[in-house]
């Protein structure tokens, strides 16, 4: 389905990331975030890159791995009520192109951030932990897993 | 590959329709010619109708029929569309307003098929992971609505408030173990006002107490009690004198007392408005034909103008309830004031099939002498708690006292001759 058109998708959350223009919008959004951070005069270039990485990963964690269910009502009697958006993507099928794209994009951002911070130790720790918070929930072994019952209901 | 070919050739498909004996009840049905009013013509023989749920006799009422015919001339027959797609006519809105005003609730919503009313209302609110406490004697429409809702169903024994309280207490202890899950779980109780399968009423005052004690929502299904119980026919809430705001949703079908087709739900606007987008039978079925809506409005007018018919109906029901006591071999199941009661065999003779055949002989005896009765039919494999086979006797306002006495004496004779 493409966003904004009439569709017969039971849960639009599953297909929205495959829609036309979604990846481009996402890339441009990250780029805009970085440009805004760069234009703040207090931040040096390494700080701006680390901040981009951390804010992007924070946003990705909240929207893809923390918030559950759908903001609209679905005709499937609430099958996805307890699933995060990542778990809902493509009805749980792993390694689809959207999932691969969103797994690789924080890694690319990480590489860029590591390069531009000149591999400084503090920045390295910040960027790596932030990358791990966003990569570990994407693993297929952790599909539907709630550690210590956090965020279960 | 050779073996695969052999297997394919050997395979015999199962027949689409399993072999059915010639005397299966579904293959030998009675044919009614003419309207099923007070006098019904079954298989060419005229009988007094003790089988149709025409409680207020509005099926053949001249005013209702002329209102329907006037509407037919104005609108045509069907609406050719669901409510959201040019299928909403002014008669629908008028009927919804009238029903809301009659039941003294904020809003009402009309469905075009009585079965679909409660079967769409329950899944609109109750989803996977929610809990519904439902009576064992709930009618088939409720059971299908619960099945469609995919929620966890907890059955409690019919009208047994102690059993319901036990289930609610168990749920409460589980909730205390897992409060985060409890916060996202919705709980409902689904009961009927006047049960179709057993003819008795639910103890609504105790249910309201349980509702406020354990924080559960009540869905009341008033198909048989609307237009029957209560001083003005408003149903079981008026019968028990309960504030209508205590019930979260009242659902009823208009096919019994109102002699129309379809059903309605009424309650607070906040609750009923939700069904306008998520009631599947509302959004995805064609709306009620305007002639039936006009007939229902006229029937409501008649109900409002003559509030004494409910008292008459109750008197007649009590009369026949008393007259039918003491028939050897048959026991009366149902409240004294219920216009639809069941006659069950006192002692079953082995299998359900033989019971059904025996009751059919009683019904045939009565039919030959001019009283039309029917057995309560169930989809035996699909019901959750199959009620025992019974004859259903329905009292309407149009039956005279002589006819009631004649029916009672005929049933006594039939029971004597068939069961002894």
Coordinates of C-alpha atoms in Angstrom, one line a residue:
Chain A
X1 CA 0.0 0.0 0.0
X2 CA 1.1 3.6 -0.5
X3 CA 0.5 6.0 2.3
X4 CA -2.6 8.0 1.8
X5 CA -4.4 5.8 -0.6
X6 CA -7.4 3.5 -0.1
X7 CA -6.3 0.0 0.8
X8 CA -7.6 -3.2 2.2
X9 CA -4.7 -3.8 4.5
X10 CA -5.8 -5.1 7.8
X11 CA -3.0 -3.5 9.7
X12 CA -1.4 -0.6 7.8
X13 CA 1.5 -0.6 10.2
X14 CA 2.8 -3.7 8.6
X15 CA 3.3 -2.2 5.1
X16 CA 3.8 1.5 5.8
X17 CA 7.6 1.2 5.8
X18 CA 7.5 -0.4 2.3
X19 CA 5.5 2.5 0.9
X20 CA 6.8 4.7 -1.9
X21 CA 9.1 7.4 -0.7
X22 CA 9.3 6.3 2.9
X23 CA 13.0 5.4 2.9
X24 CA 13.8 8.7 1.1
X25 CA 11.8 10.7 3.7
X26 CA 13.6 8.9 6.5
X27 CA 17.0 9.6 5.0
X28 CA 16.2 13.2 4.4
X29 CA 14.8 13.5 8.0
X30 CA 18.1 12.2 9.5
X31 CA 20.0 14.5 7.2
X32 CA 17.9 17.5 8.3
X33 CA 18.4 16.6 12.0
X34 CA 22.2 16.5 11.4
X35 CA 22.2 19.9 9.5
X36 CA 20.2 21.5 12.3
X37 CA 22.6 20.1 14.9
X38 CA 25.6 21.3 12.9
X39 CA 24.1 24.8 12.6
X40 CA 24.1 25.2 16.4
X41 CA 27.3 27.2 17.1
X42 CA 28.0 25.5 20.5
X43 CA 28.5 22.0 19.1
X44 CA 31.7 21.0 17.4
X45 CA 31.5 18.6 14.5
X46 CA 32.2 15.4 16.5
X47 CA 29.6 16.5 19.1
X48 CA 27.1 17.1 16.4
X49 CA 27.7 13.7 14.8
X50 CA 27.4 11.9 18.2
X51 CA 24.3 13.8 19.0
X52 CA 22.8 12.9 15.6
X53 CA 23.6 9.3 16.2
X54 CA 22.2 9.3 19.7
X55 CA 19.1 11.2 19.0
X56 CA 18.4 9.1 15.9
X57 CA 18.8 5.9 17.8
X58 CA 16.7 7.2 20.7
X59 CA 13.9 8.1 18.3
X60 CA 14.2 4.8 16.5
X61 CA 14.0 2.9 19.8
X62 CA 10.9 4.7 21.0
X63 CA 9.0 4.5 17.8
X64 CA 10.0 1.0 16.6
X65 CA 10.6 -0.9 19.8
X66 CA 8.8 0.8 22.7
X67 CA 5.4 2.0 21.5
X68 CA 3.0 -1.0 21.1
X69 CA -0.1 -1.5 19.1
X70 CA -1.6 0.8 16.5
X71 CA -2.9 4.4 16.8
X72 CA -6.0 3.4 14.8
X73 CA -8.4 0.6 15.2
X74 CA -7.8 -2.5 13.1
X75 CA -10.4 -5.0 12.0
X76 CA -8.4 -8.0 13.3
X77 CA -9.7 -7.8 16.9
X78 CA -6.5 -6.5 18.4
X79 CA -4.0 -9.0 17.2
X80 CA -1.2 -6.4 17.3
X81 CA -2.2 -4.8 20.5
X82 CA 0.9 -6.0 22.4
X83 CA 3.4 -5.9 19.5
X84 CA 5.8 -3.1 18.8
X85 CA 6.0 -1.6 15.4
X86 CA 9.1 -3.6 14.5
X87 CA 7.4 -6.8 15.4
X88 CA 4.4 -5.8 13.3
X89 CA 6.4 -5.0 10.2
X90 CA 5.4 -7.4 7.3
X91 CA 3.3 -9.5 9.7
X92 CA 6.4 -10.8 11.5
X93 CA 8.3 -12.0 8.4
X94 CA 12.0 -11.6 9.1
X95 CA 14.7 -10.2 6.8
X96 CA 12.4 -8.3 4.5
X97 CA 13.9 -5.3 2.6
X98 CA 12.4 -2.7 5.1
X99 CA 13.9 -4.6 8.0
X100 CA 17.2 -4.8 6.3
X101 CA 17.2 -1.1 5.5
X102 CA 16.4 -0.1 9.1
X103 CA 19.0 -2.5 10.5
X104 CA 21.7 -1.1 8.2
X105 CA 20.9 2.6 8.5
X106 CA 21.9 3.0 12.2
X107 CA 25.1 1.0 11.4
X108 CA 26.0 3.4 8.6
X109 CA 25.3 6.4 10.9
X110 CA 27.6 4.7 13.4
X111 CA 30.4 4.4 10.9
X112 CA 30.0 8.0 10.0
X113 CA 29.9 9.2 13.6
X114 CA 33.0 7.1 14.5
X115 CA 34.9 8.6 11.6
X116 CA 33.9 12.2 12.3
X117 CA 34.6 11.9 16.1
X118 CA 38.1 10.6 15.2
X119 CA 37.5 7.5 17.3
X120 CA 37.7 9.4 20.5
X121 CA 37.0 7.1 23.5
X122 CA 34.1 8.9 25.2
X123 CA 32.3 9.4 21.9
X124 CA 33.0 5.8 21.0
X125 CA 31.4 4.5 24.2
X126 CA 28.3 6.7 23.7
X127 CA 27.9 5.8 20.0
X128 CA 28.4 2.0 20.6
X129 CA 25.9 1.7 23.5
X130 CA 23.4 3.7 21.5
X131 CA 23.9 1.5 18.5
X132 CA 23.5 -1.6 20.6
X133 CA 20.2 -0.4 22.1
X134 CA 18.8 -0.1 18.6
X135 CA 20.4 -3.3 17.0
X136 CA 19.7 -5.9 19.7
X137 CA 15.8 -5.5 19.6
X138 CA 16.0 -6.0 15.9
X139 CA 17.4 -9.5 16.1
X140 CA 14.9 -12.2 15.1
X141 CA 15.6 -14.2 18.3
X142 CA 14.2 -11.3 20.3
X143 CA 10.9 -11.2 18.4
X144 CA 8.2 -10.8 21.0
X145 CA 10.7 -11.1 23.8
X146 CA 10.2 -8.8 26.8
X147 CA 13.1 -8.8 29.1
X148 CA 12.2 -8.7 32.8
X149 CA 8.6 -8.2 31.7
X150 CA 9.3 -4.6 30.8
X151 CA 6.8 -3.2 28.3
X152 CA 4.9 -6.5 28.3
X153 CA 1.3 -5.1 28.6
Chain B
X1 CA 6.3 -41.2 -8.7
X2 CA 4.6 -44.5 -9.5
X3 CA 3.3 -44.7 -5.9
X4 CA 2.0 -41.2 -6.1
X5 CA 0.0 -41.9 -9.2
X6 CA -1.5 -45.1 -7.6
X7 CA -2.4 -43.1 -4.4
X8 CA -4.1 -40.5 -6.5
X9 CA -6.1 -43.1 -8.4
X10 CA -7.1 -44.9 -5.3
X11 CA -8.3 -41.9 -3.5
X12 CA -12.0 -41.6 -3.1
X13 CA -13.3 -38.2 -2.1
X14 CA -15.7 -37.9 0.8
X15 CA -19.2 -36.9 -0.3
X16 CA -19.9 -33.2 0.0
X17 CA -23.1 -34.0 1.7
X18 CA -23.0 -37.0 4.1
X19 CA -25.8 -39.5 3.6
X20 CA -28.8 -38.3 5.5
X21 CA -31.8 -40.4 6.5
X22 CA -35.1 -39.6 4.7
X23 CA -36.9 -38.6 8.0
X24 CA -34.3 -36.0 9.1
X25 CA -36.3 -33.1 10.5
X26 CA -34.6 -30.6 8.3
X27 CA -36.0 -32.4 5.2
X28 CA -39.6 -32.5 6.4
X29 CA -40.6 -29.0 7.2
X30 CA -44.0 -27.4 7.6
X31 CA -45.0 -25.0 4.9
X32 CA -46.8 -21.8 6.0
X33 CA -48.9 -20.0 3.5
X34 CA -50.0 -16.5 4.4
X35 CA -48.7 -14.3 7.2
X36 CA -47.9 -15.9 10.5
X37 CA -50.4 -13.8 12.5
X38 CA -52.9 -15.0 15.1
X39 CA -54.3 -17.6 12.7
X40 CA -51.5 -19.3 10.8
X41 CA -52.1 -21.7 7.8
X42 CA -49.7 -24.6 8.2
X43 CA -49.6 -27.2 5.5
X44 CA -53.0 -26.0 4.3
X45 CA -54.6 -26.3 7.8
X46 CA -55.6 -23.2 9.8
X47 CA -54.3 -23.2 13.3
X48 CA -54.0 -20.8 16.2
X49 CA -50.5 -19.5 16.3
X50 CA -48.6 -20.4 19.5
X51 CA -45.2 -20.4 17.8
X52 CA -44.4 -17.0 16.4
X53 CA -42.8 -14.4 18.6
X54 CA -45.6 -11.9 17.7
X55 CA -46.0 -10.8 21.4
X56 CA -47.9 -7.6 20.8
X57 CA -49.8 -8.8 17.8
X58 CA -48.4 -6.0 15.7
X59 CA -47.6 -8.3 12.7
X60 CA -51.0 -7.9 11.2
X61 CA -51.9 -4.5 12.6
X62 CA -53.6 -2.2 10.1
X63 CA -51.8 1.0 11.1
X64 CA -48.4 -0.7 10.9
X65 CA -49.2 -2.1 7.5
X66 CA -50.5 1.1 6.1
X67 CA -47.4 3.0 7.4
X68 CA -45.2 0.4 5.7
X69 CA -47.2 0.7 2.4
X70 CA -47.0 4.5 2.5
X71 CA -43.2 4.2 3.0
X72 CA -43.0 1.7 0.2
X73 CA -44.7 4.1 -2.2
X74 CA -42.4 6.9 -1.1
X75 CA -39.0 5.1 -0.9
X76 CA -39.3 1.9 -2.8
X77 CA -38.3 -1.4 -1.3
X78 CA -34.6 -1.5 -0.4
X79 CA -31.9 1.0 0.4
X80 CA -29.2 -0.6 -1.8
X81 CA -26.3 0.6 0.4
X82 CA -24.8 0.5 3.8
X83 CA -25.3 3.4 6.2
X84 CA -22.1 5.2 5.2
X85 CA -22.8 4.9 1.4
X86 CA -26.1 6.8 0.8
X87 CA -28.0 4.2 2.7
X88 CA -29.0 6.5 5.6
X89 CA -32.6 7.7 5.1
X90 CA -34.6 10.1 7.3
X91 CA -36.7 7.2 8.6
X92 CA -33.5 5.5 10.0
X93 CA -32.6 8.7 11.9
X94 CA -36.1 9.1 13.1
X95 CA -36.3 5.5 14.3
X96 CA -33.0 5.9 16.1
X97 CA -34.2 9.0 17.8
X98 CA -37.6 7.5 18.7
X99 CA -35.9 4.4 20.2
X100 CA -33.5 6.5 22.2
X101 CA -36.3 8.6 23.5
X102 CA -38.5 5.5 24.3
X103 CA -35.7 3.7 26.2
X104 CA -34.6 7.0 27.8
X105 CA -31.0 6.7 26.7
X106 CA -28.8 9.2 24.9
X107 CA -28.5 7.5 21.5
X108 CA -29.6 4.4 19.6
X109 CA -28.1 2.6 16.5
X110 CA -30.1 0.5 14.1
X111 CA -28.9 -2.8 12.5
X112 CA -30.6 -4.4 9.6
X113 CA -30.6 -7.9 10.9
X114 CA -31.5 -9.0 14.4
X115 CA -29.0 -11.8 14.7
X116 CA -26.2 -9.4 13.5
X117 CA -27.0 -6.8 16.2
X118 CA -25.5 -8.4 19.2
X119 CA -23.1 -10.4 17.1
X120 CA -21.6 -7.1 15.9
X121 CA -22.0 -5.2 19.1
X122 CA -19.9 -7.5 21.2
X123 CA -16.8 -7.7 18.9
X124 CA -16.9 -3.9 18.6
X125 CA -15.8 -3.5 22.2
X126 CA -14.2 -6.8 23.3
X127 CA -11.0 -7.8 21.5
X128 CA -8.3 -10.4 22.0
X129 CA -7.0 -10.4 25.6
X130 CA -10.3 -9.1 27.0
X131 CA -12.5 -11.2 29.3
X132 CA -16.2 -11.8 28.9
X133 CA -18.3 -13.4 31.6
X134 CA -21.4 -14.9 29.9
X135 CA -24.3 -17.0 31.0
X136 CA -24.5 -20.6 29.9
X137 CA -28.0 -20.2 28.5
X138 CA -27.0 -17.3 26.2
X139 CA -28.6 -17.4 22.8
X140 CA -26.8 -18.4 19.6
X141 CA -26.3 -14.9 18.4
X142 CA -24.4 -14.0 21.6
X143 CA -22.3 -17.1 21.2
X144 CA -21.4 -16.1 17.6
X145 CA -20.6 -12.5 18.7
X146 CA -18.3 -13.9 21.4
X147 CA -16.6 -16.2 19.0
X148 CA -16.0 -13.3 16.6
X149 CA -14.6 -11.2 19.4
X150 CA -11.7 -13.6 20.1
X151 CA -11.8 -12.7 23.8
X152 CA -11.5 -15.2 26.6
X153 CA -15.0 -16.4 27.5
X154 CA -15.9 -17.5 31.1
X155 CA -19.2 -19.2 31.3
X156 CA -21.1 -19.1 34.5
X157 CA -24.1 -21.3 35.5
X158 CA -27.4 -20.0 34.4
X159 CA -28.6 -17.2 36.7
X160 CA -26.2 -18.3 39.4
X161 CA -24.8 -15.1 40.9
X162 CA -22.7 -17.1 43.3
X163 CA -20.9 -18.8 40.4
X164 CA -20.4 -15.5 38.7
X165 CA -19.0 -14.0 41.9
X166 CA -16.6 -16.9 42.2
X167 CA -15.3 -16.3 38.7
X168 CA -15.0 -12.6 39.3
X169 CA -13.1 -13.2 42.5
X170 CA -10.7 -15.6 40.7
X171 CA -10.2 -12.9 38.0
X172 CA -9.5 -10.4 40.8
X173 CA -6.8 -12.5 42.4
X174 CA -5.2 -13.0 39.0
X175 CA -5.4 -9.2 38.4
X176 CA -3.6 -8.5 41.6
X177 CA -0.8 -10.9 40.6
X178 CA -0.3 -9.0 37.4
X179 CA -1.6 -5.4 37.7
X180 CA 0.0 -4.2 34.5
X181 CA -1.9 -6.8 32.5
X182 CA -5.1 -6.0 34.4
X183 CA -4.9 -2.4 33.5
X184 CA -5.1 -3.2 29.8
X185 CA -7.7 -5.9 30.1
X186 CA -11.4 -5.0 29.6
X187 CA -14.0 -7.0 31.4
X188 CA -17.6 -7.5 30.3
X189 CA -20.7 -9.4 31.5
X190 CA -23.1 -10.4 28.8
X191 CA -26.6 -11.4 30.0
X192 CA -30.1 -11.5 28.4
X193 CA -33.1 -9.8 29.9
X194 CA -35.5 -12.7 29.1
X195 CA -33.6 -15.8 28.1
X196 CA -34.9 -17.4 24.9
X197 CA -33.6 -20.8 25.9
X198 CA -35.0 -21.0 29.4
X199 CA -37.7 -18.3 29.6
X200 CA -36.5 -16.7 32.8
X201 CA -35.1 -13.3 33.7
X202 CA -31.6 -12.4 34.8
X203 CA -31.2 -11.1 38.4
X204 CA -30.4 -7.6 37.3
X205 CA -30.1 -5.8 40.7
X206 CA -27.5 -8.3 41.9
X207 CA -25.7 -7.9 38.6
X208 CA -25.5 -4.2 39.0
X209 CA -24.0 -4.7 42.5
X210 CA -21.4 -7.1 41.1
X211 CA -20.7 -4.6 38.3
X212 CA -19.8 -1.8 40.7
X213 CA -17.9 -4.1 43.0
X214 CA -15.7 -5.8 40.4
X215 CA -15.6 -3.0 37.8
X216 CA -17.1 -4.9 34.9
X217 CA -19.3 -3.5 32.1
X218 CA -22.7 -5.0 31.5
X219 CA -24.1 -5.8 28.1
X220 CA -27.8 -6.6 28.2
X221 CA -29.5 -8.4 25.4
X222 CA -33.2 -7.6 25.5
X223 CA -34.6 -9.3 22.4
X224 CA -37.4 -11.0 24.2
X225 CA -37.9 -8.5 27.0
X226 CA -38.2 -5.4 24.9
X227 CA -41.9 -4.6 24.5
X228 CA -42.8 -7.3 27.1
X229 CA -41.4 -6.5 30.5
X230 CA -41.9 -3.3 32.4
X231 CA -44.8 -1.0 32.9
X232 CA -44.4 0.7 29.5
X233 CA -42.5 -2.1 27.7
X234 CA -39.1 -0.6 28.2
X235 CA -37.7 -4.0 29.2
X236 CA -36.1 -5.5 32.2
X237 CA -34.6 -2.2 33.5
X238 CA -38.1 -0.9 33.9
X239 CA -39.3 -4.3 35.3
X240 CA -36.7 -4.1 38.1
X241 CA -36.8 -0.3 38.5
X242 CA -33.2 0.2 37.7
X243 CA -31.6 3.4 36.4
X244 CA -30.9 2.8 32.7
X245 CA -27.6 4.6 33.0
X246 CA -26.3 1.6 35.1
X247 CA -26.4 -0.6 32.0
X248 CA -23.6 0.1 29.6
X249 CA -25.2 -1.3 26.4
X250 CA -28.7 -2.6 25.7
X251 CA -29.1 -4.5 22.5
X252 CA -32.4 -5.8 21.2
X253 CA -33.9 -7.1 18.0
X254 CA -37.0 -5.6 16.6
X255 CA -38.2 -8.9 15.2
X256 CA -40.2 -10.0 18.2
X257 CA -42.4 -7.3 19.8
X258 CA -41.9 -4.6 17.2
X259 CA -42.9 -7.0 14.4
X260 CA -40.3 -5.5 12.1
X261 CA -36.8 -6.7 11.0
X262 CA -33.5 -5.6 12.3
X263 CA -32.2 -4.7 15.7
X264 CA -31.0 -1.8 17.7
X265 CA -28.5 -1.0 20.5
X266 CA -29.0 1.9 22.9
X267 CA -26.9 3.5 25.6
X268 CA -24.8 6.5 26.1
X269 CA -23.6 8.5 23.1
X270 CA -20.0 7.8 24.0
X271 CA -20.6 4.1 23.7
X272 CA -23.1 3.9 20.8
X273 CA -21.1 6.3 18.6
X274 CA -18.2 3.8 18.6
X275 CA -20.4 1.2 16.8
X276 CA -20.9 3.6 13.9
X277 CA -17.4 2.8 12.7
X278 CA -16.6 -0.5 14.3
X279 CA -19.9 -2.3 14.3
X280 CA -19.3 -4.7 11.4
X281 CA -23.0 -5.3 10.8
X282 CA -23.6 -1.6 10.7
X283 CA -20.8 -0.5 8.4
X284 CA -20.7 -3.4 6.0
X285 CA -24.3 -4.4 5.5
X286 CA -27.1 -2.7 3.7
X287 CA -29.2 -0.6 6.0
X288 CA -32.7 -1.5 7.0
X289 CA -35.3 -1.1 4.3
X290 CA -37.2 2.1 4.9
X291 CA -40.6 0.4 4.9
X292 CA -39.5 -1.7 7.8
X293 CA -38.2 1.3 9.6
X294 CA -41.5 3.1 9.1
X295 CA -43.3 0.0 10.4
X296 CA -41.1 0.0 13.5
X297 CA -41.9 3.7 14.1
X298 CA -45.6 3.0 13.8
X299 CA -45.3 0.0 16.1
X300 CA -43.5 2.2 18.7
X301 CA -46.3 4.7 18.4
X302 CA -48.8 2.0 19.2
X303 CA -46.7 0.8 22.1
X304 CA -46.6 4.3 23.5
X305 CA -50.3 4.9 23.0
X306 CA -51.5 1.7 24.6
X307 CA -49.4 0.9 27.6
X308 CA -52.1 -1.5 28.9
X309 CA -51.2 -4.2 26.4
X310 CA -48.2 -5.2 28.5
X311 CA -50.4 -5.8 31.5
X312 CA -52.8 -7.9 29.3
X313 CA -49.9 -9.9 28.0
X314 CA -48.6 -10.6 31.4
X315 CA -52.0 -11.7 32.7
X316 CA -52.4 -14.1 29.7
X317 CA -48.9 -15.5 30.3
X318 CA -49.6 -16.1 34.0
X319 CA -52.9 -17.8 33.0
X320 CA -51.4 -20.2 30.7
X321 CA -48.5 -20.9 32.9
X322 CA -50.9 -21.9 35.6
X323 CA -53.0 -24.0 33.2
X324 CA -50.0 -25.9 31.9
X325 CA -48.8 -27.0 35.4
X326 CA -49.4 -30.6 36.2
X327 CA -49.3 -32.1 32.7
X328 CA -48.0 -35.6 33.2
X329 CA -44.7 -36.1 31.5
X330 CA -44.0 -32.4 30.6
X331 CA -42.6 -29.8 32.8
X332 CA -43.0 -26.1 32.3
X333 CA -39.7 -24.1 32.2
X334 CA -39.9 -20.4 32.4
X335 CA -41.1 -17.5 34.6
X336 CA -44.9 -17.0 35.2
X337 CA -44.9 -13.7 33.4
X338 CA -42.7 -14.8 30.5
X339 CA -44.7 -15.0 27.3
X340 CA -42.3 -17.5 25.8
X341 CA -42.0 -20.7 27.9
X342 CA -40.6 -24.1 27.2
X343 CA -42.2 -27.5 27.8
X344 CA -39.5 -30.1 28.5
X345 CA -39.9 -33.8 29.0
X346 CA -39.8 -34.7 32.6
X347 CA -38.0 -38.0 32.0
X348 CA -35.8 -38.3 29.0
X349 CA -36.0 -41.6 27.1
X350 CA -32.3 -42.2 26.3
X351 CA -31.1 -40.2 23.4
X352 CA -31.8 -36.7 22.2
X353 CA -33.1 -38.0 18.9
X354 CA -35.8 -40.1 20.6
X355 CA -36.8 -37.1 22.8
X356 CA -37.1 -34.9 19.7
X357 CA -39.2 -37.5 17.9
X358 CA -41.5 -37.8 21.0
X359 CA -42.0 -34.1 21.2
X360 CA -42.6 -34.0 17.5
X361 CA -45.5 -36.4 18.0
X362 CA -47.0 -34.1 20.6
X363 CA -46.6 -31.1 18.3
X364 CA -48.2 -33.0 15.4
X365 CA -51.1 -34.0 17.6
X366 CA -51.7 -30.4 18.6
X367 CA -51.3 -29.3 15.0
X368 CA -53.9 -31.7 13.8
X369 CA -56.3 -30.2 16.3
X370 CA -55.7 -26.6 15.4
X371 CA -52.9 -25.3 17.6
X372 CA -49.6 -24.5 16.0
X373 CA -46.7 -25.2 18.2
X374 CA -43.0 -25.6 17.5
X375 CA -40.0 -27.3 19.0
X376 CA -37.1 -25.1 19.9
X377 CA -34.5 -25.9 17.2
X378 CA -30.7 -25.6 17.8
X379 CA -27.7 -26.2 15.7
X380 CA -26.7 -29.2 17.9
X381 CA -23.0 -29.3 17.0
X382 CA -22.5 -25.5 17.3
X383 CA -24.1 -24.6 20.6
X384 CA -21.8 -24.3 23.6
X385 CA -24.4 -25.6 26.1
X386 CA -27.1 -27.4 24.3
X387 CA -30.4 -27.0 26.1
X388 CA -32.6 -30.1 26.3
X389 CA -35.3 -30.6 23.6
X390 CA -38.5 -28.7 24.3
X391 CA -41.7 -27.4 22.9
X392 CA -41.8 -23.6 22.9
X393 CA -45.1 -22.0 23.6
X394 CA -45.5 -18.3 22.8
X395 CA -48.3 -16.2 24.1
X396 CA -49.5 -13.1 22.2
X397 CA -51.9 -10.4 23.1
X398 CA -54.2 -11.5 20.4
X399 CA -55.0 -14.9 21.8
X400 CA -58.4 -15.0 23.7
X401 CA -58.8 -16.7 27.0
X402 CA -60.8 -19.6 25.3
X403 CA -57.9 -20.2 22.9
X404 CA -55.5 -20.3 25.8
X405 CA -57.7 -22.8 27.7
X406 CA -58.1 -24.8 24.5
X407 CA -54.3 -24.9 24.0
X408 CA -53.7 -26.0 27.6
X409 CA -56.3 -28.8 27.4
X410 CA -55.0 -29.9 24.0
X411 CA -51.5 -30.1 25.4
X412 CA -52.7 -32.2 28.3
X413 CA -54.5 -34.6 25.9
X414 CA -51.5 -34.8 23.6
X415 CA -49.1 -35.5 26.5
X416 CA -51.5 -38.2 27.8
X417 CA -51.8 -40.0 24.5
X418 CA -48.3 -39.7 23.3
X419 CA -46.3 -40.0 26.4
X420 CA -48.2 -42.8 28.1

